[in-house]
Amino acid sequence: DREAFLASAPAADEPEQVPLIVVGGGISGLASAWLLRSHRPVVVERAPRFGGASRGESWRGIDYALGAAYFIAPDEGTPIANFLDGLALSPRGKEEEDPVVLAGRRHDRFWDGQSDPASGGAIRRLASYFRAVLGEEEGHLYPEIPVTDPARRTTVEALDRSSFLAHLEGLTGGPLHPHAAAVLEHYCWSSLGASMVEVSAAAGLNFYAAEFGEVCVLPGGNAAVAERLVERLLTALPPGSLRPGCLAVDLAVDDTGVRLRYVDPAGVVRTLKAHAAVLACPKFVVSRIVPELEPARRAAIERLRYRAYLVANVLLARGVHYDFYDLFLAGDGTAPYADVEAAAGRQGVTDVVLATWAQPQPDRTVLTLYRPLPFDGGRAAVYDDESWASYRRQFAEQLEREILPL
């Protein structure tokens, strides 16, 4: 009840006039504010810290990620490459294949067919296709999302109308090799929160083909990008322009511009007026804070489904022998499309990321564990009062039983 809440909360006396408002202080909002810094934006962020899914922590000199851990190296000369160059970040690049674990056995060259030498050709053919898509060879186009080149739109939209699974099975002329299906299915769980049956071919290829390129890793993961943006914005913008702990409540638009009402950390309702606003927050939040959203846009937002994943960091007061960045756990070697919820519960963690890979330490290690909940209802279950203790216990059991021995 927005109006009843606003009527009951204390309000500041006068609206504050600013040139530009950015709602959301994750990577999207911080990058928008940096690119538009000449307009002196005010950034309003609900959480007490900036970064969104790209936040991090530190332990005994090791920076580690609480969410997004890496990004794919952009092509030189592109806007995102120039953007990252301007931030003067120096990621460590990784091009070698990471190991895959199937039914408890580790395979360092999975896409060479190592897990099944007798039928490895089927796996190698899929790998060749992914590399061709990434390199735009043999007539293939890499599906950039969002589409910025009109000449590519028809191709990307055609891929978007097919599921990732149907597209790949159309290429192979039948069911995928079970080991390849298991790896791709678990990857879709952890990266896209859904089964291959649900993920579009455009999104699946956009993500997975890129994994055959160079991966960029910074100490602390993508939190390093967010922190560098915050540092730059603090010096480029007037004092008070970055406002964490502020809950956006509603945004109105009229002929004179926009008006945002938000609750500051003291519980006071404040009003910002500006020429324009950038809503760099989840789209379902947009539908809540913009009462007069266009009907077509609201309907599109309401069709979106949100899924969750869990992250646990394991702090080891010792060094470990390692030769990987991401140890990928792909279950028993089959793709459980029929009951994803039950299969994801049995699987637990899919990714074991070595958080110290870009910042090696001889006497301590951090492992970042990712557990997807790739089904409807998983997000809501996280809010149950008992869920934290239950999931923590499951993380610990899998860590001792499976992950540390590997």
Coordinates of C-alpha atoms in Angstrom, one line a residue:
D1 CA 0.0 0.0 0.0
R2 CA 2.3 2.7 -1.3
E3 CA 0.1 5.7 -0.6
A4 CA -0.7 4.6 3.0
F5 CA 3.0 4.1 3.6
L6 CA 4.0 7.5 2.2
A7 CA 1.2 9.2 4.3
S8 CA 2.4 7.6 7.5
A9 CA 6.2 8.2 7.1
P10 CA 7.9 11.5 7.9
A11 CA 8.7 13.5 4.8
A12 CA 11.3 16.1 4.0
D13 CA 10.1 19.6 3.6
E14 CA 11.2 20.5 0.1
P15 CA 12.0 18.4 -3.1
E16 CA 15.6 18.4 -4.2
Q17 CA 16.2 19.4 -7.8
V18 CA 19.0 17.4 -9.5
P19 CA 19.9 17.0 -13.2
L20 CA 19.6 13.2 -13.5
I21 CA 18.5 10.2 -11.3
V22 CA 19.8 6.7 -11.5
V23 CA 17.7 4.1 -9.6
G24 CA 19.9 1.1 -8.8
G25 CA 23.6 0.9 -7.8
G26 CA 24.6 -2.4 -9.3
I27 CA 26.9 -2.7 -12.3
S28 CA 24.2 -1.4 -14.6
G29 CA 23.5 1.7 -12.5
L30 CA 27.1 2.4 -11.7
A31 CA 28.1 2.1 -15.4
S32 CA 25.2 4.3 -16.4
A33 CA 26.2 6.9 -13.9
W34 CA 29.8 6.8 -15.0
L35 CA 29.0 7.2 -18.7
L36 CA 26.6 10.0 -17.9
R37 CA 28.8 11.6 -15.2
S38 CA 28.8 15.0 -17.1
H39 CA 25.1 15.2 -16.1
R40 CA 25.9 14.9 -12.4
P41 CA 23.6 12.0 -11.7
V42 CA 22.3 11.0 -8.2
V43 CA 22.4 7.2 -7.7
V44 CA 19.8 5.8 -5.3
E45 CA 20.5 2.2 -4.2
R46 CA 18.4 0.1 -1.8
A47 CA 21.2 -2.0 -0.3
P48 CA 23.7 -0.5 2.2
R49 CA 26.5 -1.2 -0.3
F50 CA 26.8 -0.7 -4.1
G51 CA 27.6 -3.5 -6.6
G52 CA 24.3 -5.5 -6.7
A53 CA 25.2 -9.0 -7.8
S54 CA 28.8 -7.8 -8.2
R55 CA 29.7 -7.4 -4.6
G56 CA 32.6 -9.0 -2.8
E57 CA 34.4 -9.5 0.6
S58 CA 37.9 -9.8 1.8
W59 CA 39.6 -12.3 4.1
R60 CA 43.3 -12.1 5.2
G61 CA 44.2 -10.2 2.1
I62 CA 42.1 -12.2 -0.4
D63 CA 39.3 -10.6 -2.2
Y64 CA 36.5 -12.9 -3.3
A65 CA 33.1 -12.6 -5.0
L66 CA 29.7 -12.9 -3.4
G67 CA 28.1 -13.1 -6.9
A68 CA 29.4 -12.6 -10.4
A69 CA 33.0 -13.9 -10.6
Y70 CA 34.2 -13.3 -14.1
F71 CA 33.4 -11.8 -17.5
I72 CA 34.2 -12.7 -21.1
A73 CA 37.0 -10.7 -22.8
P74 CA 35.4 -8.2 -25.2
D75 CA 36.6 -7.6 -28.7
E76 CA 39.2 -4.8 -28.9
G77 CA 37.8 -1.5 -29.9
T78 CA 34.2 -2.2 -28.9
P79 CA 32.4 0.1 -26.5
I80 CA 32.7 -2.3 -23.6
A81 CA 36.4 -2.9 -24.2
N82 CA 37.0 0.8 -24.2
F83 CA 34.9 1.2 -21.1
L84 CA 37.0 -1.4 -19.2
D85 CA 40.2 0.0 -20.5
G86 CA 39.2 3.4 -19.1
L87 CA 38.8 1.9 -15.7
A88 CA 42.5 0.8 -15.8
L89 CA 41.7 -2.8 -14.6
S90 CA 44.1 -5.6 -15.3
P91 CA 42.3 -8.9 -15.2
R92 CA 44.0 -12.3 -15.5
G93 CA 43.0 -14.0 -18.7
K94 CA 42.1 -17.7 -19.0
E95 CA 41.7 -19.6 -22.3
E96 CA 42.4 -23.2 -21.2
E97 CA 39.4 -25.5 -20.7
D98 CA 38.3 -26.1 -17.1
P99 CA 37.7 -29.6 -15.8
V100 CA 34.3 -31.3 -15.8
V101 CA 33.3 -33.9 -13.2
L102 CA 30.9 -36.6 -14.3
A103 CA 29.8 -39.4 -11.9
G104 CA 32.7 -38.5 -9.6
R105 CA 35.4 -38.7 -12.3
R106 CA 37.3 -35.6 -13.4
H107 CA 37.9 -34.9 -17.1
D108 CA 40.3 -32.2 -18.0
R109 CA 39.7 -32.2 -21.7
F110 CA 36.0 -32.9 -21.8
W111 CA 35.3 -31.2 -25.1
D112 CA 38.0 -33.4 -26.7
G113 CA 35.7 -36.4 -25.9
Q114 CA 37.8 -37.6 -23.0
S115 CA 34.8 -38.8 -20.9
D116 CA 33.8 -41.3 -23.7
P117 CA 36.6 -42.1 -26.1
A118 CA 34.5 -44.5 -28.1
S119 CA 31.8 -41.9 -28.9
G120 CA 33.8 -38.8 -28.4
G121 CA 33.3 -37.6 -31.9
A122 CA 29.8 -36.4 -31.1
I123 CA 31.1 -34.3 -28.2
R124 CA 33.9 -32.9 -30.4
R125 CA 31.5 -31.9 -33.2
L126 CA 29.5 -29.8 -30.7
A127 CA 32.6 -28.1 -29.5
S128 CA 33.6 -27.3 -33.1
Y129 CA 30.2 -25.7 -33.6
F130 CA 30.5 -23.6 -30.5
R131 CA 33.9 -22.4 -31.6
A132 CA 32.6 -21.6 -35.1
V133 CA 29.8 -19.6 -33.6
L134 CA 32.1 -17.6 -31.4
G135 CA 34.6 -17.0 -34.2
E136 CA 31.7 -16.4 -36.8
E137 CA 33.2 -19.0 -39.0
E138 CA 31.5 -21.4 -41.6
G139 CA 28.7 -18.9 -42.0
H140 CA 27.6 -18.8 -38.4
L141 CA 26.8 -15.5 -36.5
Y142 CA 27.4 -15.0 -32.8
P143 CA 24.1 -13.9 -31.3
E144 CA 25.0 -10.6 -29.5
I145 CA 22.4 -9.7 -26.9
P146 CA 21.1 -7.0 -27.1
V147 CA 21.1 -6.8 -30.9
T148 CA 22.9 -3.6 -32.0
D149 CA 23.4 -4.5 -35.7
P150 CA 20.1 -4.5 -37.6
A151 CA 21.5 -6.9 -40.1
R152 CA 21.8 -9.6 -37.4
R153 CA 18.3 -9.1 -35.9
T154 CA 16.6 -11.7 -38.1
T155 CA 19.1 -14.4 -37.2
V156 CA 19.0 -13.7 -33.5
E157 CA 15.2 -13.5 -33.4
A158 CA 15.0 -16.9 -35.2
L159 CA 17.4 -18.4 -32.6
D160 CA 15.2 -16.8 -29.9
R161 CA 12.2 -18.7 -31.1
S162 CA 13.8 -22.1 -30.6
S163 CA 15.0 -23.7 -27.3
F164 CA 18.7 -24.3 -26.9
L165 CA 18.1 -28.1 -26.7
A166 CA 15.9 -28.2 -29.8
H167 CA 18.5 -26.1 -31.7
L168 CA 21.4 -28.4 -30.8
E169 CA 19.4 -31.6 -31.5
G170 CA 18.6 -30.1 -34.9
L171 CA 22.3 -29.7 -35.6
T172 CA 23.2 -33.3 -34.4
G173 CA 20.1 -34.9 -36.0
G174 CA 18.9 -36.5 -32.8
P175 CA 19.6 -36.6 -29.0
L176 CA 22.8 -35.1 -27.8
H177 CA 25.5 -37.3 -26.4
P178 CA 24.4 -37.8 -22.7
H179 CA 27.6 -36.4 -21.3
A180 CA 27.4 -33.2 -23.4
A181 CA 23.7 -32.9 -22.5
A182 CA 24.6 -33.2 -18.8
V183 CA 27.3 -30.5 -19.0
L184 CA 25.1 -28.1 -21.0
E185 CA 22.0 -28.7 -18.9
H186 CA 23.9 -28.0 -15.6
Y187 CA 25.6 -25.0 -17.2
C188 CA 22.1 -23.6 -18.1
W189 CA 21.1 -24.1 -14.5
S190 CA 24.0 -22.2 -13.1
S191 CA 24.3 -19.4 -15.6
L192 CA 20.7 -18.9 -16.7
G193 CA 18.6 -20.4 -14.0
A194 CA 16.7 -22.7 -16.3
S195 CA 16.8 -25.9 -18.2
M196 CA 18.0 -26.2 -21.8
V197 CA 14.3 -26.9 -22.6
E198 CA 13.4 -23.3 -21.4
V199 CA 16.5 -21.4 -22.5
S200 CA 16.3 -19.9 -26.0
A201 CA 19.0 -20.9 -28.5
A202 CA 20.0 -17.2 -28.8
A203 CA 20.7 -17.0 -25.0
G204 CA 22.3 -20.4 -24.8
L205 CA 24.7 -19.7 -27.6
N206 CA 25.4 -16.2 -26.4
F207 CA 26.6 -17.6 -23.1
Y208 CA 28.1 -21.0 -23.9
A209 CA 29.9 -20.2 -27.1
A210 CA 31.6 -17.3 -25.3
E211 CA 33.1 -19.8 -22.8
F212 CA 35.3 -21.0 -25.6
G213 CA 37.0 -17.6 -25.7
E214 CA 39.0 -15.8 -23.1
V215 CA 37.6 -15.4 -19.6
C216 CA 38.7 -12.4 -17.6
V217 CA 39.2 -12.8 -13.8
L218 CA 39.9 -10.0 -11.3
P219 CA 40.7 -10.4 -7.6
G220 CA 37.3 -10.2 -6.0
G221 CA 35.5 -11.1 -9.2
N222 CA 33.3 -8.5 -10.8
A223 CA 33.2 -6.7 -7.5
A224 CA 36.5 -5.2 -8.6
V225 CA 34.7 -3.5 -11.5
A226 CA 31.9 -2.2 -9.2
E227 CA 34.4 -0.9 -6.6
R228 CA 36.5 0.9 -9.3
L229 CA 33.3 2.6 -10.6
V230 CA 32.4 3.7 -7.1
E231 CA 35.9 5.1 -6.6
R232 CA 35.8 7.0 -9.8
L233 CA 32.2 8.3 -9.2
L234 CA 33.2 9.6 -5.7
T235 CA 35.8 11.9 -7.3
A236 CA 33.8 12.8 -10.4
L237 CA 30.4 13.7 -8.8
P238 CA 29.4 16.3 -6.2
P239 CA 29.4 15.0 -2.6
G240 CA 26.2 13.1 -1.7
S241 CA 25.6 11.9 -5.2
L242 CA 25.9 8.2 -4.3
R243 CA 23.1 7.3 -1.9
P244 CA 23.1 3.7 -0.5
G245 CA 20.5 2.4 1.9
C246 CA 17.7 4.3 0.0
L247 CA 14.5 2.6 -1.1
A248 CA 12.9 3.9 -4.2
V249 CA 9.1 4.0 -3.7
D250 CA 7.5 5.7 -6.7
L251 CA 8.5 7.5 -9.8
A252 CA 6.1 9.9 -11.7
V253 CA 6.7 11.3 -15.1
D254 CA 5.1 14.5 -16.6
D255 CA 5.9 17.2 -19.1
T256 CA 8.5 18.8 -16.8
G257 CA 10.5 15.7 -16.1
V258 CA 10.4 13.0 -13.4
R259 CA 9.8 12.9 -9.6
L260 CA 11.2 10.1 -7.5
R261 CA 10.2 9.5 -3.9
Y262 CA 12.5 7.4 -1.8
V263 CA 13.1 6.5 1.8
D264 CA 16.5 7.4 3.2
P265 CA 18.4 5.3 5.8
A266 CA 16.7 7.3 8.6
G267 CA 13.2 6.4 7.4
V268 CA 12.5 9.9 6.0
V269 CA 10.7 10.1 2.7
R270 CA 12.6 12.4 0.3
T271 CA 11.7 13.7 -3.1
L272 CA 14.1 14.1 -6.1
K273 CA 13.1 16.1 -9.2
A274 CA 15.1 15.7 -12.4
H275 CA 14.9 16.1 -16.2
A276 CA 15.2 12.3 -16.6
A277 CA 15.8 9.0 -14.8
V278 CA 17.6 5.8 -15.6
L279 CA 15.9 2.8 -14.0
A280 CA 18.9 0.4 -13.7
C281 CA 17.1 -2.1 -11.4
P282 CA 15.3 -5.4 -12.0
K283 CA 12.3 -5.0 -14.2
F284 CA 9.8 -6.3 -11.7
V285 CA 10.9 -3.4 -9.4
V286 CA 10.2 -1.0 -12.3
S287 CA 6.7 -2.3 -12.5
R288 CA 6.2 -1.6 -8.7
I289 CA 7.7 1.9 -8.6
V290 CA 6.2 3.4 -11.8
P291 CA 2.4 3.4 -11.4
E292 CA 1.8 4.8 -14.8
L293 CA 3.9 2.4 -16.8
E294 CA 2.8 1.8 -20.4
P295 CA 0.4 -1.2 -20.5
A296 CA 2.4 -3.1 -23.1
R297 CA 5.6 -2.6 -21.1
R298 CA 3.9 -3.7 -17.8
A299 CA 2.5 -6.8 -19.5
A300 CA 5.9 -7.7 -20.9
I301 CA 7.5 -7.3 -17.4
E302 CA 4.8 -9.5 -15.8
R303 CA 5.6 -12.3 -18.2
L304 CA 9.2 -12.5 -16.8
R305 CA 10.0 -15.3 -14.4
Y306 CA 12.8 -14.8 -11.8
R307 CA 15.0 -17.6 -10.5
A308 CA 17.6 -17.7 -7.8
Y309 CA 21.1 -19.2 -7.1
L310 CA 23.0 -19.5 -3.8
V311 CA 26.6 -18.6 -3.2
A312 CA 28.9 -19.9 -0.4
N313 CA 32.5 -19.0 0.2
V314 CA 34.8 -21.5 1.9
L315 CA 37.8 -19.9 3.6
L316 CA 40.6 -22.5 4.0
A317 CA 43.5 -21.5 6.2
R318 CA 45.9 -23.5 4.0
G319 CA 47.1 -23.6 0.5
V320 CA 45.7 -26.3 -1.9
H321 CA 47.1 -27.8 -5.0
Y322 CA 45.0 -26.6 -7.9
D323 CA 45.2 -26.5 -11.7
F324 CA 41.8 -25.1 -12.5
Y325 CA 39.7 -21.9 -12.2
D326 CA 36.2 -23.4 -12.3
L327 CA 35.7 -27.0 -11.4
F328 CA 32.3 -27.9 -13.0
L329 CA 30.2 -30.6 -11.4
A330 CA 27.7 -32.1 -14.0
G331 CA 26.0 -34.8 -12.0
D332 CA 26.0 -38.5 -13.1
G333 CA 26.4 -37.8 -16.8
T334 CA 22.8 -37.5 -17.8
A335 CA 20.5 -34.5 -18.4
P336 CA 17.5 -34.7 -16.1
Y337 CA 15.0 -32.6 -18.1
A338 CA 11.9 -34.3 -16.6
D339 CA 12.1 -33.1 -13.0
V340 CA 14.6 -30.3 -12.7
E341 CA 13.7 -29.4 -9.2
A342 CA 14.4 -32.8 -7.8
A343 CA 17.6 -33.2 -9.9
A344 CA 18.9 -29.8 -8.8
G345 CA 18.3 -30.8 -5.2
R346 CA 20.3 -33.9 -5.6
Q347 CA 23.1 -32.1 -7.4
G348 CA 23.5 -29.1 -5.1
V349 CA 26.7 -27.1 -6.1
T350 CA 27.6 -27.0 -9.8
D351 CA 30.5 -24.6 -9.9
V352 CA 33.6 -24.6 -7.6
V353 CA 35.4 -21.4 -8.5
L354 CA 38.9 -20.8 -7.2
A355 CA 38.6 -17.3 -5.8
T356 CA 42.4 -17.1 -5.4
W357 CA 43.1 -17.9 -9.1
A358 CA 43.8 -14.2 -9.9
Q359 CA 45.5 -13.6 -6.6
P360 CA 47.4 -16.9 -5.6
Q361 CA 48.3 -17.3 -1.9
P362 CA 50.6 -20.1 -0.6
D363 CA 49.0 -20.5 2.8
R364 CA 45.3 -19.8 2.3
T365 CA 42.6 -20.4 -0.2
V366 CA 39.0 -19.3 -0.9
L367 CA 36.6 -21.5 -2.9
T368 CA 33.4 -19.9 -4.2
L369 CA 30.5 -22.4 -4.5
Y370 CA 27.5 -21.8 -6.7
R371 CA 24.3 -23.7 -6.3
P372 CA 21.5 -22.9 -8.8
L373 CA 17.8 -23.2 -8.0
P374 CA 16.6 -23.5 -11.7
F375 CA 12.9 -23.9 -11.1
D376 CA 9.9 -21.9 -10.2
G377 CA 9.4 -21.6 -6.4
G378 CA 13.1 -21.9 -5.6
R379 CA 13.4 -18.1 -5.1
A380 CA 10.5 -18.0 -2.6
A381 CA 11.9 -21.0 -0.7
V382 CA 15.1 -19.0 0.1
Y383 CA 13.0 -16.6 2.3
D384 CA 11.7 -19.4 4.6
D385 CA 13.0 -18.9 8.1
E386 CA 14.8 -22.3 8.2
S387 CA 16.3 -22.1 4.7
W388 CA 19.7 -20.5 5.7
A389 CA 20.6 -23.3 8.2
S390 CA 19.3 -26.0 5.9
Y391 CA 21.2 -24.8 2.8
R392 CA 24.4 -24.1 4.8
R393 CA 24.3 -27.7 6.1
Q394 CA 23.8 -29.0 2.5
F395 CA 26.7 -26.9 1.3
A396 CA 29.0 -28.3 4.1
E397 CA 28.0 -31.9 3.5
Q398 CA 28.7 -31.7 -0.3
L399 CA 32.0 -29.9 0.5
E400 CA 33.2 -32.7 2.7
R401 CA 31.8 -35.5 0.7
E402 CA 32.7 -34.5 -2.9
I403 CA 34.3 -31.1 -3.4
L404 CA 37.4 -31.2 -1.1
P405 CA 38.4 -34.7 -2.2
L406 CA 38.3 -33.6 -5.8

